[in-house]
Short mmCIF file of C-alpha atoms and ligand atoms in Angstrom, two decimals:
data_model
loop_
_atom_site.label_atom_id
_atom_site.label_comp_id
_atom_site.label_asym_id
_atom_site.label_seq_id
_atom_site.Cartn_x
_atom_site.Cartn_y
_atom_site.Cartn_z
CA MET B 331 -46.47 49.10 233.24
CA ASP B 332 -49.32 51.60 233.09
CA PHE B 333 -47.97 55.03 232.17
CA PHE B 334 -51.38 56.69 232.51
CA PRO B 335 -52.66 55.33 235.85
CA PHE B 336 -55.61 56.37 237.95
CA THR B 337 -53.94 57.30 241.23
CA ASN B 338 -56.18 58.36 244.14
CA GLY B 339 -59.12 58.63 241.76
CA GLU B 340 -57.36 60.91 239.29
CA LEU B 341 -55.81 60.14 235.92
CA HIS B 342 -52.05 60.80 235.81
CA ALA B 343 -49.28 60.76 233.23
CA GLU B 344 -46.64 58.82 235.15
CA GLY B 345 -46.48 60.74 238.46
CA VAL B 346 -48.12 63.98 237.29
CA PRO B 347 -51.85 64.64 237.68
CA LEU B 348 -53.24 65.54 234.25
CA GLU B 349 -55.41 68.20 235.90
CA THR B 350 -52.22 70.01 236.96
CA ILE B 351 -51.01 70.24 233.36
CA ALA B 352 -54.41 71.27 231.99
CA SER B 353 -54.79 73.97 234.65
CA GLU B 354 -51.39 75.45 233.89
CA VAL B 355 -51.24 75.30 230.08
CA GLY B 356 -54.93 75.17 229.20
CA THR B 357 -56.82 72.82 226.90
CA PRO B 358 -56.71 71.20 224.45
CA VAL B 359 -53.19 69.90 225.06
CA TYR B 360 -51.21 66.83 224.07
CA VAL B 361 -49.32 65.07 226.87
CA TYR B 362 -46.62 62.45 226.23
CA SER B 363 -44.99 60.04 228.67
CA GLN B 364 -41.23 59.80 228.32
CA GLY B 365 -41.30 56.53 230.25
CA ALA B 366 -43.76 55.04 227.78
CA LEU B 367 -41.80 56.25 224.73
CA THR B 368 -38.61 54.81 226.19
CA SER B 369 -40.20 51.52 227.08
CA PHE B 370 -41.85 51.10 223.64
CA PHE B 371 -38.57 51.90 221.86
CA ARG B 372 -36.58 49.45 223.98
CA GLY B 373 -39.23 46.78 223.42
CA TRP B 374 -38.72 47.10 219.67
CA TYR B 375 -34.97 47.44 219.80
CA ASP B 376 -34.41 44.50 222.15
CA ALA B 377 -36.77 42.24 220.20
CA PHE B 378 -34.10 41.97 217.49
CA GLN B 379 -31.09 41.60 219.74
CA GLY B 380 -28.54 39.29 218.19
CA VAL B 381 -29.27 40.22 214.55
CA PRO B 382 -27.98 43.34 212.81
CA HIS B 383 -30.89 45.76 212.77
CA ARG B 384 -31.92 49.39 212.89
CA ILE B 385 -35.16 50.84 214.18
CA CYS B 386 -35.97 53.71 211.79
CA TYR B 387 -38.70 55.53 213.71
CA SER B 388 -41.37 56.69 211.25
CA VAL B 389 -41.27 60.42 211.86
CA LYS B 390 -44.72 61.12 210.44
CA ALA B 391 -46.43 59.43 213.41
CA ASN B 392 -45.21 62.16 215.78
CA SER B 393 -42.54 64.57 214.62
CA SER B 394 -42.12 66.64 217.78
CA LEU B 395 -38.44 67.51 218.21
CA ALA B 396 -38.63 66.30 221.82
CA VAL B 397 -39.82 62.87 220.67
CA LEU B 398 -37.19 62.68 217.92
CA GLY B 399 -34.44 63.78 220.31
CA LEU B 400 -35.47 61.16 222.87
CA PHE B 401 -35.48 58.36 220.28
CA ARG B 402 -32.14 59.58 218.95
CA SER B 403 -30.68 59.32 222.44
CA LEU B 404 -31.97 55.74 222.64
CA GLY B 405 -30.21 54.78 219.39
CA SER B 406 -33.00 55.25 216.87
CA ALA B 407 -32.60 55.82 213.15
CA PHE B 408 -35.40 57.49 211.19
CA ASP B 409 -37.82 57.04 208.28
CA VAL B 410 -38.92 60.32 206.71
CA VAL B 411 -41.43 61.10 203.96
CA SER B 412 -40.55 64.74 203.24
CA GLY B 413 -37.70 67.24 203.26
CA GLY B 414 -39.40 68.85 206.22
CA GLU B 415 -39.18 65.66 208.25
CA LEU B 416 -35.50 65.26 207.29
CA GLU B 417 -34.87 68.78 208.59
CA ARG B 418 -36.64 67.92 211.85
CA VAL B 419 -34.47 64.82 212.33
CA LEU B 420 -31.29 66.86 211.80
CA ARG B 421 -32.47 69.61 214.18
CA ALA B 422 -33.22 66.98 216.81
CA GLY B 423 -29.59 65.80 216.61
CA GLY B 424 -30.17 62.84 214.30
CA LYS B 425 -27.58 61.89 211.69
CA ALA B 426 -28.41 61.92 208.00
CA GLY B 427 -26.62 58.59 207.68
CA ASP B 428 -29.38 57.09 209.82
CA VAL B 429 -32.23 58.32 207.61
CA VAL B 430 -34.26 56.46 205.00
CA PHE B 431 -36.50 58.53 202.75
CA SER B 432 -39.83 56.99 201.68
CA GLY B 433 -42.81 58.42 199.78
CA VAL B 434 -44.31 58.37 196.28
CA GLY B 435 -43.85 62.06 195.49
CA LYS B 436 -40.33 63.28 196.21
CA THR B 437 -39.62 66.66 194.60
CA ASP B 438 -36.32 67.68 193.00
CA ALA B 439 -35.72 70.00 195.93
CA GLU B 440 -36.22 67.16 198.41
CA ILE B 441 -34.00 64.80 196.43
CA ASN B 442 -31.25 67.44 196.34
CA GLN B 443 -31.63 68.13 200.04
CA ALA B 444 -31.39 64.43 200.94
CA LEU B 445 -28.41 63.81 198.64
CA ASP B 446 -26.56 66.81 200.05
CA ALA B 447 -27.29 65.67 203.60
CA GLY B 448 -25.99 62.17 202.82
CA ILE B 449 -28.89 59.94 203.85
CA LEU B 450 -28.64 56.16 204.24
CA MET B 451 -31.01 55.46 201.36
CA PHE B 452 -33.97 56.43 199.26
CA ASN B 453 -36.89 54.02 199.18
CA VAL B 454 -37.84 54.42 195.53
CA GLU B 455 -41.53 54.07 194.73
CA SER B 456 -41.73 54.39 190.92
CA GLU B 457 -39.60 53.88 187.84
CA GLU B 458 -39.81 57.57 186.95
CA GLU B 459 -38.54 58.45 190.41
CA LEU B 460 -35.60 56.08 189.89
CA GLU B 461 -34.67 57.80 186.60
CA ARG B 462 -34.98 61.29 188.09
CA LEU B 463 -32.97 60.33 191.16
CA SER B 464 -30.19 59.02 188.92
CA GLU B 465 -30.17 62.22 186.82
CA ILE B 466 -29.92 64.48 189.84
CA ALA B 467 -27.27 62.37 191.59
CA ALA B 468 -25.19 61.94 188.43
CA GLY B 469 -25.35 65.72 187.94
CA LYS B 470 -23.67 66.09 191.32
CA GLY B 471 -21.14 63.38 190.54
CA VAL B 472 -22.54 61.04 193.20
CA ARG B 473 -24.63 57.90 193.36
CA ALA B 474 -27.93 57.86 195.19
CA PRO B 475 -28.15 54.88 197.56
CA ILE B 476 -31.49 53.14 197.00
CA SER B 477 -33.87 50.39 197.90
CA VAL B 478 -36.87 49.74 195.72
CA ARG B 479 -40.11 49.67 197.66
CA VAL B 480 -41.97 46.68 196.32
CA ASN B 481 -45.66 46.12 196.63
CA PRO B 482 -46.17 42.47 197.58
CA ASP B 483 -49.95 42.54 196.97
CA VAL B 484 -50.96 41.34 200.43
CA ASP B 485 -54.12 42.50 202.19
CA PRO B 486 -53.11 43.85 205.60
CA GLN B 487 -56.76 43.62 206.77
CA THR B 488 -56.83 47.12 208.14
CA HIS B 489 -58.58 50.40 207.26
CA PRO B 490 -58.51 51.04 203.47
CA TYR B 491 -56.90 54.48 203.97
CA ILE B 492 -53.90 52.87 205.67
CA SER B 493 -53.59 49.75 203.49
CA THR B 494 -50.58 50.31 201.29
CA GLY B 495 -49.46 46.89 200.02
CA LEU B 496 -52.34 46.00 197.71
CA LYS B 497 -52.10 45.91 193.91
CA THR B 498 -54.48 48.88 193.72
CA SER B 499 -52.37 51.01 196.07
CA LYS B 500 -50.37 54.03 194.90
CA PHE B 501 -47.35 52.84 196.90
CA GLY B 502 -44.33 50.89 195.75
CA ILE B 503 -43.60 48.97 192.57
CA ALA B 504 -45.42 45.72 191.76
CA ILE B 505 -43.29 42.86 193.06
CA ALA B 506 -43.61 41.11 189.69
CA ARG B 507 -41.71 43.99 188.02
CA ALA B 508 -39.04 44.27 190.69
CA ARG B 509 -36.30 42.26 188.97
CA GLU B 510 -36.53 44.37 185.82
CA VAL B 511 -36.48 47.56 187.86
CA TYR B 512 -33.38 46.43 189.77
CA GLN B 513 -31.72 45.56 186.48
CA ARG B 514 -32.41 49.10 185.29
CA ALA B 515 -31.23 50.53 188.62
CA GLY B 516 -27.97 48.59 188.34
CA ALA B 517 -27.31 50.17 184.94
CA LEU B 518 -28.03 53.79 185.91
CA PRO B 519 -24.99 56.03 186.49
CA GLY B 520 -26.44 57.88 189.50
CA ILE B 521 -27.77 54.88 191.43
CA GLU B 522 -26.21 52.55 193.98
CA VAL B 523 -28.41 49.59 194.89
CA ARG B 524 -28.24 48.95 198.62
CA GLY B 525 -31.41 47.27 199.73
CA LEU B 526 -34.96 46.14 199.32
CA ASP B 527 -38.01 47.64 200.99
CA ALA B 528 -41.70 46.96 201.67
CA HIS B 529 -44.36 48.52 203.90
CA ILE B 530 -47.82 47.01 203.63
CA GLY B 531 -50.01 49.12 205.88
CA SER B 532 -50.70 50.45 209.33
CA GLN B 533 -52.48 49.27 212.50
CA LEU B 534 -52.02 45.58 211.68
CA THR B 535 -53.23 43.40 214.53
CA SER B 536 -52.21 40.01 213.13
CA THR B 537 -48.84 38.66 212.07
CA THR B 538 -50.27 36.72 209.10
CA PRO B 539 -50.16 39.53 206.50
CA PHE B 540 -46.60 40.40 207.59
CA ARG B 541 -45.57 36.76 207.22
CA ASP B 542 -47.15 36.47 203.75
CA ALA B 543 -45.53 39.69 202.56
CA PHE B 544 -42.07 39.00 204.01
CA GLN B 545 -42.08 35.52 202.53
CA LYS B 546 -42.51 37.05 199.06
CA VAL B 547 -39.98 39.79 199.73
CA GLY B 548 -37.43 37.27 201.05
CA GLU B 549 -37.76 35.16 197.91
CA LEU B 550 -37.31 38.24 195.76
CA LEU B 551 -34.18 39.18 197.70
CA GLU B 552 -32.59 35.82 196.89
CA GLN B 553 -33.47 36.23 193.21
CA LEU B 554 -31.97 39.72 193.18
CA ARG B 555 -28.76 38.35 194.65
CA ALA B 556 -28.72 35.62 192.04
CA ASP B 557 -29.12 38.41 189.45
CA GLY B 558 -25.91 39.92 190.80
CA HIS B 559 -27.19 42.76 193.01
CA THR B 560 -25.66 43.51 196.38
CA ILE B 561 -28.48 43.74 198.90
CA ARG B 562 -27.23 44.74 202.33
CA HIS B 563 -30.40 46.15 203.88
CA LEU B 564 -33.86 44.66 204.06
CA ASP B 565 -36.38 47.28 205.15
CA LEU B 566 -39.64 45.68 206.28
CA GLY B 567 -41.55 48.89 207.00
CA GLY B 568 -43.74 49.62 209.99
CA GLY B 569 -47.38 48.94 210.59
CA LEU B 570 -47.55 47.07 213.88
CA GLY B 571 -50.86 47.95 215.53
CA ILE B 572 -51.69 49.10 219.05
CA THR B 573 -54.63 48.67 221.40
CA TYR B 574 -57.17 51.47 221.01
CA LYS B 575 -60.13 49.52 222.38
CA ASN B 576 -59.80 45.76 222.72
CA GLU B 577 -57.44 44.82 219.89
CA VAL B 578 -54.68 42.40 220.88
CA PRO B 579 -51.84 43.18 218.47
CA PRO B 580 -48.66 41.12 218.44
CA THR B 581 -45.95 42.48 220.74
CA PRO B 582 -42.66 43.50 219.09
CA ALA B 583 -41.24 40.22 220.49
CA ASP B 584 -44.03 38.17 218.83
CA TYR B 585 -43.50 40.10 215.64
CA ALA B 586 -39.73 39.56 215.80
CA ARG B 587 -40.14 35.80 216.15
CA GLU B 588 -42.32 35.71 213.03
CA VAL B 589 -40.02 37.99 211.06
CA LEU B 590 -36.87 36.10 211.93
CA SER B 591 -38.46 32.76 211.10
CA VAL B 592 -39.12 34.07 207.57
CA VAL B 593 -36.11 36.29 206.77
CA GLY B 594 -33.63 35.58 209.59
CA HIS B 595 -31.41 33.42 207.36
CA LEU B 596 -30.80 36.07 204.68
CA GLY B 597 -27.73 37.68 206.25
CA VAL B 598 -28.86 41.28 205.79
CA GLU B 599 -29.20 44.22 208.13
CA LEU B 600 -32.91 44.41 208.97
CA LEU B 601 -34.54 47.83 209.03
CA PHE B 602 -37.91 48.52 210.59
CA GLU B 603 -40.01 51.67 210.33
CA PRO B 604 -42.42 51.55 213.29
CA GLY B 605 -44.39 54.70 213.98
CA ARG B 606 -47.69 54.13 215.74
CA SER B 607 -46.42 51.28 217.93
CA LEU B 608 -43.65 53.51 219.34
CA VAL B 609 -45.76 56.54 220.17
CA GLY B 610 -49.51 55.84 219.94
CA ASN B 611 -50.06 54.68 223.49
CA ALA B 612 -47.49 57.12 224.89
CA GLY B 613 -49.75 60.15 224.47
CA VAL B 614 -53.14 61.53 225.43
CA MET B 615 -55.03 64.65 224.44
CA LEU B 616 -56.78 66.60 227.18
CA THR B 617 -59.95 68.56 226.51
CA ARG B 618 -62.57 70.25 228.69
CA VAL B 619 -66.33 70.07 228.48
CA LEU B 620 -67.79 73.36 227.25
CA PHE B 621 -71.49 72.56 227.14
CA ARG B 622 -74.02 69.77 227.31
CA LYS B 623 -76.93 69.56 224.94
CA GLU B 624 -79.68 67.02 224.71
CA THR B 625 -82.08 66.87 221.79
CA GLU B 626 -84.97 64.48 221.25
CA ALA B 627 -82.69 62.22 219.26
CA LYS B 628 -79.26 62.66 220.76
CA ARG B 629 -77.14 63.62 223.70
CA PHE B 630 -74.08 65.75 222.95
CA VAL B 631 -71.08 66.53 225.08
CA ILE B 632 -69.44 69.56 223.47
CA VAL B 633 -65.72 69.86 224.21
CA ASP B 634 -63.01 72.39 223.39
CA ALA B 635 -61.04 70.05 221.06
CA GLY B 636 -62.19 69.41 217.54
CA MET B 637 -61.30 67.47 214.42
CA ASN B 638 -58.67 70.10 213.68
CA ASP B 639 -56.86 69.04 216.88
CA LEU B 640 -57.37 65.26 216.51
CA ILE B 641 -58.73 64.07 213.20
CA ARG B 642 -58.52 60.28 213.51
CA PRO B 643 -62.14 59.73 214.62
CA SER B 644 -63.44 61.94 211.78
CA LEU B 645 -61.04 60.68 209.10
CA TYR B 646 -61.01 56.94 209.78
CA GLY B 647 -64.01 56.50 212.06
CA ALA B 648 -61.31 55.54 214.54
CA TYR B 649 -62.16 54.60 218.11
CA GLN B 650 -60.22 56.38 220.84
CA GLU B 651 -60.97 55.69 224.49
CA ILE B 652 -62.14 58.72 226.46
CA HIS B 653 -61.83 58.94 230.25
CA ALA B 654 -63.02 61.55 232.70
CA VAL B 655 -59.78 62.59 234.38
CA LYS B 656 -61.53 62.64 237.75
CA GLN B 657 -62.49 59.00 238.06
CA ARG B 658 -66.21 58.32 238.16
CA ASP B 659 -68.17 55.17 238.51
CA ASP B 660 -69.88 54.57 235.22
CA VAL B 661 -73.33 53.85 236.64
CA ASP B 662 -74.72 57.08 235.20
CA ALA B 663 -73.08 56.57 231.77
CA ARG B 664 -75.50 57.10 228.88
CA PRO B 665 -74.84 57.15 225.12
CA ALA B 666 -73.55 60.47 223.84
CA ASP B 667 -71.59 61.96 220.96
CA VAL B 668 -68.50 63.78 222.14
CA VAL B 669 -68.18 66.62 219.63
CA GLY B 670 -65.95 69.62 219.02
CA PRO B 671 -66.58 73.26 218.11
CA ILE B 672 -65.81 72.89 214.38
CA CYS B 673 -68.55 73.73 211.92
CA GLU B 674 -68.72 70.27 210.34
CA SER B 675 -71.02 67.41 211.23
CA GLY B 676 -68.01 65.14 210.85
CA ASP B 677 -66.42 66.86 213.84
CA PHE B 678 -66.57 64.29 216.63
CA LEU B 679 -64.21 62.49 218.98
CA ALA B 680 -66.68 59.72 219.82
CA LYS B 681 -70.10 58.60 218.56
CA ASP B 682 -72.83 56.90 220.56
CA ARG B 683 -70.41 56.18 223.37
CA PRO B 684 -71.50 55.56 226.97
CA VAL B 685 -70.37 58.77 228.70
CA PRO B 686 -70.99 59.64 232.36
CA ASP B 687 -72.79 62.87 233.18
CA VAL B 688 -69.78 65.15 232.85
CA GLY B 689 -70.50 68.83 233.35
CA ARG B 690 -69.08 72.15 232.23
CA GLY B 691 -65.34 72.49 232.88
CA GLU B 692 -64.81 68.80 233.47
CA LEU B 693 -61.52 67.46 232.07
CA LEU B 694 -61.53 64.52 229.64
CA ALA B 695 -58.56 62.53 228.36
CA VAL B 696 -58.63 61.11 224.85
CA MET B 697 -56.34 58.09 225.09
CA SER B 698 -53.90 56.61 222.52
CA ALA B 699 -53.38 60.03 220.94
CA GLY B 700 -49.58 59.93 220.64
CA ALA B 701 -49.57 58.81 216.98
CA TYR B 702 -51.19 60.67 214.08
CA GLY B 703 -52.56 63.15 216.60
CA PHE B 704 -50.76 66.48 216.79
CA VAL B 705 -49.01 65.86 213.45
CA MET B 706 -52.38 65.83 211.69
CA ALA B 707 -53.68 68.91 213.51
CA SER B 708 -54.64 71.89 211.37
CA ASN B 709 -55.69 75.49 211.82
CA TYR B 710 -59.16 74.95 210.35
CA ASN B 711 -61.64 77.50 211.73
CA THR B 712 -58.55 79.61 212.60
CA ARG B 713 -57.85 77.55 215.69
CA PRO B 714 -54.31 77.62 217.05
CA ARG B 715 -52.80 74.14 217.36
CA PRO B 716 -52.50 72.77 220.90
CA PRO B 717 -49.30 72.75 222.96
CA GLU B 718 -47.33 69.56 223.58
CA VAL B 719 -46.06 68.51 227.01
CA MET B 720 -43.49 65.86 227.94
CA VAL B 721 -43.82 64.15 231.32
CA ASP B 722 -40.88 62.41 232.97
CA GLY B 723 -41.66 60.86 236.34
CA THR B 724 -43.02 63.64 238.52
CA THR B 725 -41.72 66.46 236.32
CA TRP B 726 -43.07 67.88 233.09
CA ARG B 727 -42.22 70.55 230.53
CA VAL B 728 -43.87 72.23 227.57
CA VAL B 729 -41.98 71.02 224.48
CA ARG B 730 -44.04 73.10 222.07
CA PRO B 731 -46.14 76.07 223.18
CA ARG B 732 -49.69 76.67 222.05
CA GLU B 733 -49.83 78.58 218.77
CA THR B 734 -51.00 82.17 218.99
CA LEU B 735 -53.32 84.05 216.65
CA ASP B 736 -50.27 86.03 215.53
CA ASP B 737 -48.63 82.74 214.49
CA LEU B 738 -51.70 81.99 212.41
CA VAL B 739 -51.75 85.18 210.37
CA ARG B 740 -47.98 85.61 210.02
CA GLY B 741 -47.05 86.79 206.55
CA GLU B 742 -50.62 87.39 205.42
CA VAL B 743 -51.62 90.69 203.82
CA VAL B 744 -54.99 92.38 203.57
C1 LIG Q 1065 -46.56 55.50 207.77
C2 LIG Q 1065 -45.40 54.70 207.40
C3 LIG Q 1065 -44.74 53.92 208.37
C4 LIG Q 1065 -45.20 53.84 209.80
O1 LIG Q 1065 -46.39 53.12 209.94
P1 LIG Q 1065 -46.94 52.81 211.40
O2 LIG Q 1065 -48.21 52.07 211.13
O3 LIG Q 1065 -47.16 54.08 212.10
O4 LIG Q 1065 -45.94 51.94 212.10
C5 LIG Q 1065 -43.60 53.24 208.00
N1 LIG Q 1065 -43.13 53.30 206.73
C6 LIG Q 1065 -43.74 54.02 205.77
C7 LIG Q 1065 -43.16 54.05 204.41
C8 LIG Q 1065 -44.89 54.74 206.07
O5 LIG Q 1065 -45.48 55.45 205.12
#
């Protein structure tokens, strides 16, 4: 089902014309489809029907309380990478017992916060972290439930910035050292071994790297059991890609078939940490054309959203589809850079893209902006971050208002 259809020549989110939202709340603005979020979550959840599993939504992809609350209501658990994200999950009604905590740089304060909350487990990413976790937990008279995140040294064949399972990556512990690390973990007074974890990268569009990695991780799990460890949870991370342009990523059902063929026999609860594939194609960012400018060398369409609002094109050279909200035939499309107001040459939403002759005030929709969009927005150039809107059928509501200039200078002194 298309959650962002052109209906009567106008782009909609479900049953709401995007122009209506932009006119009422202004631009730029992020718009999410509740129907899409629900459908993507159910697709993932149902793909593993019949085996014990938990979908731990990766909060960093989109941490809006409205999104977290919706996933919670659908039965989601959560993967967090900071104390701030843990707090968001709790405020959205999530239970600490459904939270796994990943990340290479957990602070003492975050470890304390997560222990006090009673999370499901820590995904430990270094031997020093394991020691520190044990000290803090033992000091409280408790044991910290853990998985070790292992690095299976598999190339996920994606952008280097989002490849995390290679030997050279800062993430996880080399799989070759894992048995020793588990042995140490088993001997520490403040540690309770519960599982095994891996996450090899993001925006994967083939199942092969997953299969290679999970094969290695599955073999390790059997060795760890033979070594006497109790492994109840196998966390296989996130990373399933989405279509930005013409990629054809595996569906959650395709992915599930592959996964179960490799690790289905292990008799563990499977945990997954999808982020992008649950939210990426459930959101768009709306922006209006401010000016047009044509030089000898280039044609520019200058819009009111910049890299501070949506950084993926600037940071990763990522492609995001852009549509004029009022449907046009593309016969007059000519190459242009769609650029923002930020004082950086790296500030663009699209480069050398065929763009129709859109004029001042015209509304554009940047597609596939639900993941790593608003969460990566900043206040660079003292620009308030955009509002977020949730659409459900023919109704919509602002789930986070636009920041004000007062918000931006709060607490500052001259
Ligand atoms: C970012 C991240 C994810 C989510 O990745 P997606 O590609 O958005 O699915 C899952 N687990 C960990 C540990 C991560 O850092």
